[in-house]
Coordinates of C-alpha atoms in Angstrom, one line a residue:
M29 CA -56.8 -61.0 -4.1
A30 CA -53.7 -60.6 -2.0
D31 CA -52.5 -63.5 0.0
A32 CA -53.7 -63.5 3.6
S33 CA -50.9 -62.6 6.0
P34 CA -49.7 -65.6 7.9
V35 CA -51.0 -65.8 11.4
A36 CA -48.2 -65.7 13.9
A37 CA -48.0 -68.7 16.1
A38 CA -48.7 -68.1 19.8
P39 CA -45.6 -68.2 21.9
T40 CA -45.1 -71.4 23.7
V41 CA -45.2 -71.0 27.4
A42 CA -43.3 -73.7 29.3
A43 CA -45.2 -75.3 32.1
A44 CA -43.9 -74.6 35.6
P45 CA -41.9 -77.6 36.8
T46 CA -43.4 -79.6 39.6
V47 CA -41.3 -81.3 42.3
V48 CA -41.6 -83.7 45.2
V49 CA -39.8 -82.6 48.4
G50 CA -38.7 -84.8 51.3
V51 CA -38.3 -83.5 54.9
D52 CA -36.5 -85.0 57.9
L53 CA -38.0 -83.3 60.9
G54 CA -35.9 -83.9 64.0
G55 CA -35.8 -82.4 67.5
T56 CA -32.9 -80.0 66.8
K57 CA -32.8 -79.8 63.0
T58 CA -35.1 -79.9 60.0
A59 CA -33.7 -80.8 56.6
A60 CA -35.4 -80.8 53.2
A61 CA -34.6 -81.4 49.5
T62 CA -36.2 -82.3 46.2
V63 CA -36.1 -85.9 45.4
A64 CA -36.7 -87.1 41.9
A65 CA -38.7 -90.2 40.9
D66 CA -35.5 -92.2 40.5
G67 CA -34.2 -91.1 44.0
T68 CA -31.9 -88.4 42.8
L69 CA -31.4 -85.9 45.6
G70 CA -31.3 -82.2 45.2
P71 CA -29.4 -79.7 47.4
V72 CA -30.3 -80.2 51.1
L73 CA -31.3 -77.2 53.1
A74 CA -31.5 -77.3 56.9
V75 CA -32.9 -75.0 59.6
P76 CA -33.1 -75.3 63.4
T77 CA -36.3 -76.9 64.7
P78 CA -38.0 -74.5 67.1
A79 CA -39.2 -77.4 69.3
A80 CA -39.7 -75.3 72.4
G81 CA -42.1 -73.0 70.5
G82 CA -44.6 -75.8 70.1
P83 CA -46.3 -77.6 67.1
D84 CA -47.3 -74.4 65.2
A85 CA -43.8 -73.0 65.3
V86 CA -42.4 -76.4 64.2
L87 CA -44.8 -76.6 61.3
D88 CA -44.1 -73.0 60.3
A89 CA -40.4 -73.9 60.2
V90 CA -41.0 -77.0 58.0
A91 CA -43.2 -75.0 55.6
G92 CA -40.5 -72.3 55.5
V93 CA -37.6 -74.6 54.6
V94 CA -39.8 -76.3 51.9
R95 CA -40.5 -72.9 50.4
E96 CA -36.8 -72.2 50.4
V97 CA -36.1 -75.5 48.6
V98 CA -38.7 -74.8 45.9
A99 CA -37.8 -71.1 45.5
A100 CA -34.2 -72.1 44.7
L101 CA -35.4 -73.9 41.6
P102 CA -35.7 -72.3 38.2
G103 CA -39.0 -71.6 36.5
A104 CA -41.5 -70.9 39.2
A105 CA -41.6 -74.5 40.3
R106 CA -44.7 -75.9 42.0
L107 CA -44.9 -78.5 44.8
R108 CA -46.4 -81.8 43.5
A109 CA -46.2 -83.7 46.8
L110 CA -44.5 -83.6 50.2
G111 CA -43.1 -86.3 52.3
V112 CA -42.2 -85.9 56.0
G113 CA -40.3 -88.2 58.3
T114 CA -40.8 -87.0 61.9
A115 CA -40.0 -88.1 65.5
G116 CA -42.9 -89.8 67.2
V117 CA -45.5 -92.5 66.5
V118 CA -47.5 -91.6 63.4
D119 CA -50.9 -92.5 62.1
V120 CA -49.7 -92.6 58.5
G121 CA -53.2 -92.8 57.0
R122 CA -54.1 -89.4 58.6
G123 CA -50.7 -87.8 58.9
V124 CA -51.3 -87.3 62.7
I125 CA -48.9 -87.8 65.6
V126 CA -50.2 -90.5 67.9
S127 CA -47.6 -90.2 70.6
A128 CA -44.1 -88.6 71.1
T129 CA -41.5 -87.9 73.7
D130 CA -40.6 -84.5 75.0
T131 CA -38.1 -84.0 72.2
L132 CA -41.0 -82.2 70.5
P133 CA -43.2 -80.7 73.3
G134 CA -46.9 -80.9 72.6
W135 CA -46.3 -82.9 69.4
P136 CA -48.9 -85.7 70.2
G137 CA -52.1 -85.1 68.4
T138 CA -50.6 -82.7 65.9
D139 CA -52.1 -82.9 62.4
V140 CA -48.8 -82.6 60.5
A141 CA -50.3 -83.4 57.1
G142 CA -53.2 -80.9 57.4
G143 CA -51.1 -78.2 58.9
L144 CA -48.5 -78.3 56.1
R145 CA -51.2 -78.6 53.5
R146 CA -52.7 -75.4 54.7
R147 CA -49.4 -73.6 55.0
L148 CA -48.2 -74.6 51.5
A149 CA -51.5 -74.4 49.6
D150 CA -50.4 -71.5 47.4
L151 CA -47.3 -73.4 46.4
A152 CA -49.1 -76.7 45.5
E153 CA -49.7 -78.0 42.0
V154 CA -53.2 -79.1 43.0
P155 CA -55.6 -77.7 45.7
D156 CA -55.4 -80.8 47.9
L157 CA -51.6 -81.1 48.2
P158 CA -50.6 -84.8 48.8
V159 CA -48.7 -84.9 52.1
F160 CA -47.2 -88.2 53.3
V161 CA -46.1 -88.4 57.0
E162 CA -44.3 -91.2 58.7
N163 CA -42.0 -91.9 61.6
D164 CA -38.4 -90.8 61.0
V165 CA -36.9 -94.2 61.4
D166 CA -39.4 -95.7 58.9
A167 CA -38.4 -92.9 56.5
H168 CA -34.7 -93.8 57.1
A169 CA -35.5 -97.4 56.3
A170 CA -37.4 -96.5 53.2
G171 CA -34.5 -94.5 52.0
E172 CA -32.0 -97.3 52.6
V173 CA -34.2 -99.8 50.9
W174 CA -34.7 -97.5 47.9
R175 CA -31.2 -96.1 47.3
G176 CA -29.0 -97.3 50.2
A177 CA -27.5 -100.3 51.9
A178 CA -30.6 -102.4 51.4
A179 CA -31.3 -101.4 47.8
G180 CA -33.1 -104.2 45.9
A181 CA -34.1 -106.1 49.0
R182 CA -37.8 -106.8 49.4
S183 CA -37.5 -107.2 53.2
A184 CA -35.1 -105.5 55.6
L185 CA -34.7 -104.6 59.3
L186 CA -33.2 -101.1 59.8
V187 CA -31.8 -100.3 63.3
A188 CA -30.9 -96.8 64.3
V189 CA -28.8 -96.4 67.5
G190 CA -28.2 -92.9 68.6
T191 CA -29.9 -90.7 71.2
G192 CA -32.5 -93.5 71.3
V193 CA -32.8 -96.9 69.7
G194 CA -35.2 -97.1 66.8
G195 CA -36.2 -99.8 64.3
A196 CA -38.1 -100.2 61.1
V197 CA -39.3 -103.3 59.3
V198 CA -39.7 -103.3 55.5
L199 CA -41.8 -106.1 54.0
D200 CA -42.6 -106.3 50.3
G201 CA -40.8 -103.0 49.8
R202 CA -42.9 -101.0 52.3
P203 CA -42.5 -100.3 56.0
L204 CA -44.6 -102.4 58.4
R205 CA -46.8 -100.0 60.5
G206 CA -48.5 -102.4 62.9
A207 CA -52.1 -102.3 64.3
H208 CA -51.1 -99.5 66.8
H209 CA -48.6 -97.7 64.6
V210 CA -45.6 -98.9 66.6
A211 CA -44.1 -101.7 64.5
G212 CA -40.3 -101.6 64.7
E213 CA -40.1 -99.9 68.1
L214 CA -36.9 -101.9 68.9
G215 CA -35.8 -99.6 71.7
H216 CA -38.6 -101.0 74.0
V217 CA -37.8 -104.6 73.6
P218 CA -36.8 -106.2 77.0
V219 CA -33.1 -107.3 77.0
P220 CA -30.8 -109.0 79.5
G221 CA -28.6 -106.6 81.4
A222 CA -31.1 -103.8 81.5
E223 CA -33.4 -105.2 84.2
L224 CA -32.8 -102.4 86.7
L225 CA -32.1 -99.6 84.2
R226 CA -34.8 -97.0 83.5
C227 CA -35.9 -96.5 79.9
P228 CA -37.0 -93.0 78.7
C229 CA -40.5 -94.5 78.3
G230 CA -40.7 -94.8 82.1
R231 CA -40.3 -98.6 82.4
T232 CA -37.2 -100.6 83.3
G233 CA -35.4 -103.3 81.4
H234 CA -35.7 -102.0 77.8
L235 CA -33.0 -102.0 75.2
E236 CA -32.9 -98.2 75.0
A237 CA -31.9 -98.1 78.7
I238 CA -28.6 -99.8 78.0
G239 CA -28.0 -99.6 74.3
A240 CA -28.7 -95.9 73.4
G241 CA -25.9 -93.3 73.3
P242 CA -26.9 -91.4 76.4
A243 CA -27.3 -94.7 78.3
V244 CA -23.7 -95.6 77.6
H245 CA -22.6 -92.3 79.2
R246 CA -24.9 -92.7 82.2
R247 CA -23.8 -96.2 82.9
Y248 CA -20.1 -95.4 82.6
L249 CA -20.6 -92.7 85.3
A250 CA -22.8 -94.9 87.4
L251 CA -20.2 -97.7 87.5
G252 CA -17.5 -95.3 88.7
G253 CA -16.1 -93.9 85.5
D254 CA -14.3 -90.6 85.4
A255 CA -16.8 -88.0 86.6
T256 CA -15.3 -85.4 84.2
S257 CA -16.4 -87.4 81.1
P258 CA -18.8 -85.0 79.3
D259 CA -20.6 -87.3 76.9
T260 CA -20.9 -90.7 75.1
R261 CA -18.4 -89.6 72.5
D262 CA -15.8 -89.2 75.2
V263 CA -16.7 -92.7 76.6
V264 CA -16.1 -94.2 73.2
A265 CA -12.8 -92.4 72.9
R266 CA -11.7 -93.7 76.3
A267 CA -12.7 -97.2 75.3
D268 CA -10.5 -96.9 72.1
A269 CA -7.7 -95.6 74.3
G270 CA -7.7 -98.7 76.5
D271 CA -10.0 -97.7 79.4
E272 CA -11.4 -101.1 80.3
L273 CA -14.5 -99.8 82.1
A274 CA -15.4 -97.6 79.1
A275 CA -14.8 -100.6 76.8
S276 CA -16.9 -102.8 78.9
V277 CA -19.8 -100.4 78.9
V278 CA -19.6 -99.9 75.1
R279 CA -19.4 -103.7 74.5
D280 CA -22.4 -104.3 76.8
A281 CA -24.5 -101.7 75.0
A282 CA -23.6 -103.2 71.6
R283 CA -24.3 -106.8 72.7
A284 CA -27.7 -105.7 74.0
V285 CA -28.5 -104.3 70.6
G286 CA -27.2 -107.5 68.9
R287 CA -29.4 -109.7 71.1
A288 CA -32.5 -107.6 70.4
V289 CA -31.8 -107.7 66.7
A290 CA -31.4 -111.5 66.9
G291 CA -34.8 -111.8 68.3
V292 CA -36.4 -109.7 65.7
V293 CA -34.7 -111.4 62.7
T294 CA -35.6 -114.8 64.1
V295 CA -39.3 -113.8 63.9
L296 CA -39.3 -111.9 60.7
D297 CA -36.4 -113.5 58.6
P298 CA -35.5 -110.3 56.6
E299 CA -33.1 -110.4 53.7
V300 CA -30.8 -107.9 55.3
V301 CA -30.1 -105.9 58.5
V302 CA -28.9 -102.3 58.2
V303 CA -27.6 -100.5 61.2
G304 CA -27.2 -96.7 61.3
G305 CA -27.2 -93.8 63.8
G306 CA -24.5 -92.2 65.8
M307 CA -23.4 -95.3 67.7
A308 CA -22.9 -97.2 64.4
G309 CA -19.9 -94.9 63.9
A310 CA -18.4 -95.7 67.3
G311 CA -15.8 -98.0 65.7
D312 CA -14.9 -101.6 65.5
L313 CA -15.3 -102.3 69.3
W314 CA -19.0 -101.5 69.2
W315 CA -19.6 -103.0 65.8
S316 CA -17.8 -106.3 66.5
A317 CA -19.6 -106.7 69.8
L318 CA -23.0 -106.2 68.1
E319 CA -22.2 -108.7 65.3
D320 CA -20.8 -111.3 67.7
A321 CA -23.9 -111.2 69.9
L322 CA -26.2 -111.4 66.9
R323 CA -24.4 -114.3 65.3
A324 CA -24.2 -116.2 68.6
E325 CA -28.0 -116.0 69.2
V326 CA -29.5 -116.8 65.8
V327 CA -30.2 -120.3 64.5
D328 CA -27.8 -121.8 61.9
V329 CA -30.0 -121.0 58.9
L330 CA -29.5 -117.3 59.7
A331 CA -25.8 -117.5 60.2
D332 CA -25.0 -115.7 57.0
L333 CA -27.6 -113.0 57.3
P334 CA -26.1 -109.8 55.8
L335 CA -25.4 -107.1 58.4
R336 CA -24.5 -103.8 56.8
P337 CA -23.8 -100.2 57.9
A338 CA -26.3 -97.6 56.7
A339 CA -25.1 -96.0 53.4
L340 CA -27.1 -92.8 53.1
G341 CA -26.0 -91.1 56.3
N342 CA -28.1 -88.1 57.4
V343 CA -30.0 -87.8 54.1
A344 CA -31.7 -91.2 54.4
A345 CA -34.9 -89.9 56.0
V346 CA -35.2 -87.1 53.4
V347 CA -34.9 -89.7 50.6
G348 CA -37.3 -92.1 52.3
A349 CA -39.9 -89.5 53.2
A350 CA -39.9 -88.5 49.5
R351 CA -40.3 -92.1 48.5
G352 CA -43.4 -92.2 50.6
A353 CA -44.7 -89.1 48.8
W354 CA -44.0 -90.7 45.4
N355 CA -45.8 -93.8 46.5
L356 CA -48.8 -91.7 47.6
L357 CA -48.9 -90.1 44.1
D358 CA -48.8 -93.6 42.6
D359 CA -51.6 -94.8 44.8
R360 CA -53.8 -91.8 44.0
T361 CA -53.2 -92.4 40.3
T362 CA -54.2 -96.0 40.7
D363 CA -57.3 -95.1 42.7
G364 CA -58.3 -92.6 40.0
G365 CA -57.8 -89.7 42.4
A366 CA -60.3 -91.0 44.9
R367 CA -58.1 -90.4 47.9

């Protein structure tokens, strides 16, 4: 009997790659990229945030840029999990916005996790796409602790000073959320020098009313500075050029931040403090005033507390949000898929 013909092996079909994407959702720009389990960042894509269009338009834009990120990958990639850092106070357990400023009109109450899960269902590896949502400053802190200036630290305080003043506390490697989802809201700490200044939250005397970038410009003008000065960047430049009023306003702002940080680190005793945001790039005048105020206020045992500039720049929140998504995947695996 003739030998049976050999059966041809079925061609091997490579499984479609799966990825985790991190998103930094801001009031003017939304950025996204793939982030590997070791923190390696893929190419970052950014689109304008259609804030004036309302929550649905914003979520459509986020879903759109995530699709672009995944579509740029080879092999019909699928989305394994999504992490989002967004402006506003976030109920992380539900992925819902608790409160927010007018930077994103109508944002409070938005189900960010559910909205993105529905919009990206066809791209997901599994029917119930894991979506992790947290405050953008918390995401920034998570990124810096994972791959940035606080890498390796189990506890850290991250301070972001720009349009506002934000803070995030990382304990045992994860951001502290608080009972009302507002842990780390450093901008609303009362500070000397701000007693009669109005904070964007509507109250007076808070750090953001004197320490944030726009507050520097407002105070310079209010104290009789050159009325043609267009913005905070100009005030900082005038300070560097020897304008004593501008320098005084910049120093006062930085000192206020330093005092607030001193209060927080005295309570929490973190391993390191990391400072980022636009004002952190204002130069030595600002940075020295902040550090001098901090060192002058803390007790001796904290005298050598490391104070470092943020290292990841504008990709920190993308990396940190993705870290949250990876943690969510780990938690689901530990719980046997129960969540």
